[in-house]
Coordinates of C-alpha atoms in Angstrom, one line a residue:
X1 CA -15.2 26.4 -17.6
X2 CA -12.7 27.3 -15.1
X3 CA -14.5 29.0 -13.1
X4 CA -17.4 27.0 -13.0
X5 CA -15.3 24.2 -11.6
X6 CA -14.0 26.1 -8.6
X7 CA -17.5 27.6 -8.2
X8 CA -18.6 24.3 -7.4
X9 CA -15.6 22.9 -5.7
X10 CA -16.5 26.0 -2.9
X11 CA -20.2 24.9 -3.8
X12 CA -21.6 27.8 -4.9
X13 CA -23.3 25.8 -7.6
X14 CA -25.4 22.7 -6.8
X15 CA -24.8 20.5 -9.7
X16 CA -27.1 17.7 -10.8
X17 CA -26.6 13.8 -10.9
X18 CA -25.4 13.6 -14.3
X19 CA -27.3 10.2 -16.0
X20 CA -24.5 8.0 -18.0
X21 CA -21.5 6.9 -17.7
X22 CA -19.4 9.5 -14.9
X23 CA -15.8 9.6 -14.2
X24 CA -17.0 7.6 -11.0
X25 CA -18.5 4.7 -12.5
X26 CA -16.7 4.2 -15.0
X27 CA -13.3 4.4 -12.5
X28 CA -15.1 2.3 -10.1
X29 CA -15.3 -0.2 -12.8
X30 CA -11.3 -0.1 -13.3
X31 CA -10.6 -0.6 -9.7
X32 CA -13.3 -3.3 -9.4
X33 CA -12.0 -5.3 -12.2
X34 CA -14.6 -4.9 -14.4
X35 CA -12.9 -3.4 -17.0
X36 CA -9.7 -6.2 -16.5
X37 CA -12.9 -8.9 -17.0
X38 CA -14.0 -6.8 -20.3
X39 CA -10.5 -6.4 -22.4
X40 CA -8.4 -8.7 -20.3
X41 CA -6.1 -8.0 -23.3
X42 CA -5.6 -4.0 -22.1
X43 CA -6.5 -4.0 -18.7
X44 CA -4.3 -5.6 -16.2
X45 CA -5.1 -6.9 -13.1
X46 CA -4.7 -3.9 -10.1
X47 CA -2.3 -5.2 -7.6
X48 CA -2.9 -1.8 -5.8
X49 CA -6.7 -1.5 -5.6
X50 CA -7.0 -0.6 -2.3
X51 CA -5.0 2.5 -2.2
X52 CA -7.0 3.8 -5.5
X53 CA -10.1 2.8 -4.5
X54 CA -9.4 5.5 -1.0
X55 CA -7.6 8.2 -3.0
X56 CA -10.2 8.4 -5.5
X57 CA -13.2 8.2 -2.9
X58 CA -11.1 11.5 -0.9
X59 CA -9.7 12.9 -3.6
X60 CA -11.4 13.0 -6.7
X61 CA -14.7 11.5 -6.2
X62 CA -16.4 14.6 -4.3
X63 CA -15.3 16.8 -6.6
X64 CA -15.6 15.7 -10.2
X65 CA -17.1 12.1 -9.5
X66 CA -20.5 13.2 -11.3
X67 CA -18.7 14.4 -14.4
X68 CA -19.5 12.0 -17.5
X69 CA -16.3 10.7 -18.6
X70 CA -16.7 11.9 -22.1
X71 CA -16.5 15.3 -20.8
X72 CA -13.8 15.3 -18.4
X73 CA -11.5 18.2 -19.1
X74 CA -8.0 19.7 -18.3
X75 CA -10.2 22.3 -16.1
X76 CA -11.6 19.4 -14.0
X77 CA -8.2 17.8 -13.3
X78 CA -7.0 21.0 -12.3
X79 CA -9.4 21.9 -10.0
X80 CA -8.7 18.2 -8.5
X81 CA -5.3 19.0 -7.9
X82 CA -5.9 22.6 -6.3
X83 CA -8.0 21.2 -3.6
X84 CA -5.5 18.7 -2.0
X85 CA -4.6 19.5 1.3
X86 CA -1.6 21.9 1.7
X87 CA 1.1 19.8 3.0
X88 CA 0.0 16.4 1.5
X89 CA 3.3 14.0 0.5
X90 CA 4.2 14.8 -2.7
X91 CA 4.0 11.1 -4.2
X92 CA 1.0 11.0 -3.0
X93 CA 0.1 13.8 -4.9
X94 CA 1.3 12.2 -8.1
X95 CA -0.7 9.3 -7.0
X96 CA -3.5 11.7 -7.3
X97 CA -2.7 12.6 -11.1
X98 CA -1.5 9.2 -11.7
X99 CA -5.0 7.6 -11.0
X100 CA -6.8 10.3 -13.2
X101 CA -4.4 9.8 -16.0
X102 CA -4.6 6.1 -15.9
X103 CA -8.6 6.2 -15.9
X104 CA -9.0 9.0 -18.8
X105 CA -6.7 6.8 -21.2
X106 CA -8.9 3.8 -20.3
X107 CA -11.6 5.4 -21.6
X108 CA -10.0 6.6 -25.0
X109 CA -8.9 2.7 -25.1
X110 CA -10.2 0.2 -24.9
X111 CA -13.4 1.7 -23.6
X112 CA -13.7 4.4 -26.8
X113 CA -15.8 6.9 -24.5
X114 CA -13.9 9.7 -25.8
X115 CA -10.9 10.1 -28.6
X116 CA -8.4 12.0 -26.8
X117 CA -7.3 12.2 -22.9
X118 CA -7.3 15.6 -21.9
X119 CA -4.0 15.5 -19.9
X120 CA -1.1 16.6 -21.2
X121 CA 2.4 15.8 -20.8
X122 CA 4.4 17.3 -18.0
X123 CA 0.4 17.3 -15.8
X124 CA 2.2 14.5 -13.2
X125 CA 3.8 16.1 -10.8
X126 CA 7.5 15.6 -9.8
X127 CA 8.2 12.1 -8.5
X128 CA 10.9 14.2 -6.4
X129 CA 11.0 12.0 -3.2
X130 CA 12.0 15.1 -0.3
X131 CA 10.5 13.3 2.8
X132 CA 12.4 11.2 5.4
X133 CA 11.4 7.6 6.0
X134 CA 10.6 6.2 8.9
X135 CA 11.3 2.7 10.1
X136 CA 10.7 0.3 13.5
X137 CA 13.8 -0.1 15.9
X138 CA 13.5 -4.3 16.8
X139 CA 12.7 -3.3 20.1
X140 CA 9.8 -1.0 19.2
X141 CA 8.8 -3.9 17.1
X142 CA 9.1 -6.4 19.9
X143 CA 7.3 -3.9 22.2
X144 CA 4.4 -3.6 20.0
X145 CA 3.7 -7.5 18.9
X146 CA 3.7 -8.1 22.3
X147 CA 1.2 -6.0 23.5
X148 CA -2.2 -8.0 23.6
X149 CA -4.3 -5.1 24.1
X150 CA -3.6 -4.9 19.7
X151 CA -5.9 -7.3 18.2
X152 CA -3.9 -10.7 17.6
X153 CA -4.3 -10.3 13.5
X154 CA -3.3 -7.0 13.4
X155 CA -0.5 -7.6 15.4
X156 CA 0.6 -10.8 13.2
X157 CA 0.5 -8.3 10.3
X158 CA 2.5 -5.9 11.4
X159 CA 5.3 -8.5 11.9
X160 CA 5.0 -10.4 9.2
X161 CA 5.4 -6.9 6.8
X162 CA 8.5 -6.1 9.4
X163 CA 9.9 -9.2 8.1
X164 CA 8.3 -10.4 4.6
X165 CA 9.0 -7.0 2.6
X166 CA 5.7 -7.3 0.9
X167 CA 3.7 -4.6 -0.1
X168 CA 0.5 -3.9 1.6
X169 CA -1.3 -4.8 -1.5
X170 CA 0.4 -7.7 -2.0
X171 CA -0.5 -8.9 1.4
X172 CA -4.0 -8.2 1.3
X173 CA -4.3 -10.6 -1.7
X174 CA -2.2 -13.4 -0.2
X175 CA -3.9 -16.8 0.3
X176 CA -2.9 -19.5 1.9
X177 CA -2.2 -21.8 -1.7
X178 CA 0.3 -19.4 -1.8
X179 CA 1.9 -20.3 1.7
X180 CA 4.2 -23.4 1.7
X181 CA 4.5 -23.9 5.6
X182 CA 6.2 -27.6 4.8
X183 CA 9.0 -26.3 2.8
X184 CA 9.1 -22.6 4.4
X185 CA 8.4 -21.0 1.0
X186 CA 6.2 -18.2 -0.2
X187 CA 5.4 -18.1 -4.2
X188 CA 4.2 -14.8 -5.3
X189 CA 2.9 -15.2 -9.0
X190 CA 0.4 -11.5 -8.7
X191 CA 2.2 -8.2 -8.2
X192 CA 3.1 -4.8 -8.8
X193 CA 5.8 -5.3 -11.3
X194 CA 4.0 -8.3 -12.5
X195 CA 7.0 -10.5 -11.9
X196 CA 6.6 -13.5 -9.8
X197 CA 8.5 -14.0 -7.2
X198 CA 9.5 -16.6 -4.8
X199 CA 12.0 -16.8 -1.3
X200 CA 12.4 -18.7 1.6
X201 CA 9.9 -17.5 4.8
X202 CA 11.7 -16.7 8.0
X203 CA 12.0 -19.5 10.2
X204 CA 9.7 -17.6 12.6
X205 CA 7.4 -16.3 10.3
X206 CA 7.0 -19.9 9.1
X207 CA 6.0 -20.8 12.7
X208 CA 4.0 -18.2 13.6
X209 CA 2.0 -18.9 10.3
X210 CA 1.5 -22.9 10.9
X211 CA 0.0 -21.6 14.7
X212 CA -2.3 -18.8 13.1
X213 CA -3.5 -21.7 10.7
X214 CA -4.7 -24.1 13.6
X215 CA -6.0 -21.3 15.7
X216 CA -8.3 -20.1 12.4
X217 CA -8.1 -22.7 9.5
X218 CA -8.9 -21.7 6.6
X219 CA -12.0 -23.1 4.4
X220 CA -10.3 -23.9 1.4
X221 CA -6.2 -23.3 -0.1
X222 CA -7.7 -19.8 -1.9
X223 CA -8.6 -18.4 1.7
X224 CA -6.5 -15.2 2.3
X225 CA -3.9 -15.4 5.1
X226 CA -5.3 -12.1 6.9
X227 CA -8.5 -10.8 7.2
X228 CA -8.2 -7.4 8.2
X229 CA -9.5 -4.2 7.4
X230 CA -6.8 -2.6 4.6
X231 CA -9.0 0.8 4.6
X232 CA -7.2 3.5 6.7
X233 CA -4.3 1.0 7.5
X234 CA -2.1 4.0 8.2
X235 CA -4.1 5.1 11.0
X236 CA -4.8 1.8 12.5
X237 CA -0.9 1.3 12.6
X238 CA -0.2 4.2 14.5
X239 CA -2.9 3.6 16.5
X240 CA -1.8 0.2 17.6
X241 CA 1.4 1.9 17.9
X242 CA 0.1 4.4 20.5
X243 CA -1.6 1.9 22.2
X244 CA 1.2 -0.5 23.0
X245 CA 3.2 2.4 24.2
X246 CA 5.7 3.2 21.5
X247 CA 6.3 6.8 21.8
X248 CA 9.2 7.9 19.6
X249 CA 8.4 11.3 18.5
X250 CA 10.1 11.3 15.3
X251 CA 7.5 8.4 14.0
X252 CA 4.4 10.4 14.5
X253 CA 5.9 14.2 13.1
X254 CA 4.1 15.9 9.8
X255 CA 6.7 18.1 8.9
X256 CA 8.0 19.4 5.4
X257 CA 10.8 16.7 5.8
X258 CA 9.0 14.0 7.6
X259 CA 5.6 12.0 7.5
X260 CA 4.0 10.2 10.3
X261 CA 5.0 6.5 9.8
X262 CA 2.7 4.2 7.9
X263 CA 2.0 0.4 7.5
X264 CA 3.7 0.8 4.3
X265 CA 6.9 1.6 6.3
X266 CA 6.8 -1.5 7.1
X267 CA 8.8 -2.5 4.2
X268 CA 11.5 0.0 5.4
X269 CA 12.0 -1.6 8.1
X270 CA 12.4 -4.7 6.5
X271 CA 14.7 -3.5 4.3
X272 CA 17.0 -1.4 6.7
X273 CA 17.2 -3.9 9.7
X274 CA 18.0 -6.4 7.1
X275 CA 21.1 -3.8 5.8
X276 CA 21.9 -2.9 9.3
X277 CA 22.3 -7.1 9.5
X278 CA 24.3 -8.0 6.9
X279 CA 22.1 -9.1 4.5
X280 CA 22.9 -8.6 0.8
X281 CA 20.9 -6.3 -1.8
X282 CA 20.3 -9.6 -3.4
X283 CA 18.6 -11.1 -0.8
X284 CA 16.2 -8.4 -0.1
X285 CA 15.2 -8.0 -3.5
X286 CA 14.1 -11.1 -3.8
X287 CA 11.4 -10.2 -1.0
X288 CA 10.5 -6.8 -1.6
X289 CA 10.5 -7.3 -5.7
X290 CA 12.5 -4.3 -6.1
X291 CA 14.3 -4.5 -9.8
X292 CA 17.2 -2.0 -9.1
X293 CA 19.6 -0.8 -6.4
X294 CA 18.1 2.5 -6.7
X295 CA 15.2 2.5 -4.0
X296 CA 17.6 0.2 -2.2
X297 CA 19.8 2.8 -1.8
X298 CA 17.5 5.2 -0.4
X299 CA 17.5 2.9 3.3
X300 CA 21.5 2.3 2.9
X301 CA 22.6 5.3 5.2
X302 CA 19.5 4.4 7.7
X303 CA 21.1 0.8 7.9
X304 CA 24.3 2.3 8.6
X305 CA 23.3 4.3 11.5
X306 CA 21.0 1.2 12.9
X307 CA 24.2 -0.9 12.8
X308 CA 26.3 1.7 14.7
X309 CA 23.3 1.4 17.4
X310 CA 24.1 -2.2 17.8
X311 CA 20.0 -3.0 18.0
X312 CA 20.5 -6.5 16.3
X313 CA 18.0 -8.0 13.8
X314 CA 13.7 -8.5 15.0
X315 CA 12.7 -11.1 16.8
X316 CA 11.4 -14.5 15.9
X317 CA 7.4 -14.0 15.1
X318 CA 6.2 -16.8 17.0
X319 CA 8.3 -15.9 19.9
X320 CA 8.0 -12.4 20.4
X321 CA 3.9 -12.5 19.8
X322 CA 2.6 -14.3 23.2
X323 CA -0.3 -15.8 22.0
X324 CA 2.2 -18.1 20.0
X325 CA 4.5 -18.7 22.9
X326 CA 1.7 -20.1 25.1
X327 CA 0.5 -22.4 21.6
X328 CA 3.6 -23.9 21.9
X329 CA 4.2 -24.4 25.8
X330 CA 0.5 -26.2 25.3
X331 CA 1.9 -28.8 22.4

């Protein structure tokens, strides 16, 4: 079996469209929400879809995609696992395993497509975190919102992550019901760790929001806030990045101790300008959802050094993005 699997991951063997119900499908009908909308008992809703739904189509799809569920072994996994890229971040490939893990013991319940899931324990890999973070100085941050060569959306996005602390996937599943410009409030009742949340907005972000609103008003309170593009979000980021003229090596190295920065780093900025500020643990948990001061930790030394630079806290949204400052010279 083994070797039939890596003959066909070098494609020496054509294999057939298998007819029935394939590792693809039936995954696609996870991430989808198909299966949540079957056995809403067992299947929670994916807060994270966006990032499966891409790791899966790079990852695992191409390989073992046409592999009927029922038959998916150990071999298979395997043979997934070998062919990630040398040098890939190691949570991302536990993120890898995760997602295969998750979708075989779907199938053994509630779906009953097989009696067993095939991967054992101790198949994840390490969760060992090695790599550096990387986060936005302010004025990188201020250099980049301002640049109107970025599309106004995208550029909105970026600073309301720098200064919200939400997840990407939380974002991309934020509506405007949500949103309370009145009060300055954001309720959060669908997330990751499936506790709801709720803070204060920044004053700016608050401001920045009401103008986006009138400039394109939503059809109804269940409109999402932003309509862009989540897929490849990494590399649109450091696009706009490049674009706007923000140059700093260290945020764009692939190295065994460093990863080019993401939109997800977003959130460490968030986090370690906030530090560097004087905000408390507290107060940042409540906006990033974090339930311990271990991940916390992680940006406490960064926060450190960025208050020793002196760099103060990010600007205002609505005053740093000019599209905003010229809406409100107008009113």
């Amino acid at each position: 079996m083994l070797e039939a699997v890596e003959r066909i991951c070098e494609g020496d063997i054509e294999v057939p469209r298998v007819i029935g119900t394939t590792f693809q499908s039936f995954a696609e009908d996870w991430t989808e929400e198909r299966l949540h909308a079957r056995w809403p008992d067992h299947v929670k809703q994916k807060s994270s879809r966006t990032d499966d739904r891409e790791r899966l189509a790079k990852y695992v799809y191409p390989l073992v995609g046409h592999v009927p569920v029922a038959e998916f072994s150990l071999d298979h996994a395997d043979a997934v696992m070998r062919a990630l890229p040398p040098g890939l971040a190691t949570a991302t490939r536990r993120h890898v395993a995760q997602l295969m893990h998750r979708v075989l013991a779907l199938a053994v319940y509630p779906a009953r497509l097989r009696t067993t899931n095939p991967l054992p324990r101790g198949f994840l890999p390490s969760a060992k975190c090695t790599k550096a973070f990387s986060y936005l100085y302010p004025g990188e941050d201020a250099q980049l919102l301002a640049c109107t060569a970025v599309p106004l959306e995208h550029r909105l996005l970026w600073g309301f992550l720098a200064r919200e602390g939400m997840r990407v996937s939380e974002v991309e599943q934020l509506t405007w019901s949500a949103v309370d410009l009145e009060r300055g409030a954001l309720t959060l009742d669908e997330n990751k760790t499936k506790q709801p949340r709720a803070w204060a907005l920044d004053p700016g972000v608050v401001r920045a929001l009401a103008k986006w609103k009138v400039m394109r008003p939503p059809s109804d309170a269940g409109d999402t806030v932003f309509h862009v593009h989540m897929k490849q979000l990494a590399a649109q980021f450091r696009k706009h990045l490049n674009v706007a003229g923000v140059d700093r090596s260290t945020l764009f190295e692939r190295t065994a101790s460093r990863q080019p920065i993401r939109a997800h780093d977003l959130r460490a900025t968030m986090i370690t300008v906030s530090l560097a500020n004087g905000r408390t643990e507290t107060w940042v948990q409540d906006r990033t959802g974090h339930t311990s001061s271990v991940m916390i930790n992680r940006y406490r030394r960064a926060a450190r050094s960025l208050a020793e630079l002196n760099l103060g806290p990010l600007l205002p949204l609505d005053e740093v993005i000019p599209e905003f400052r010229s809406a409100s010279a107008q009113a």
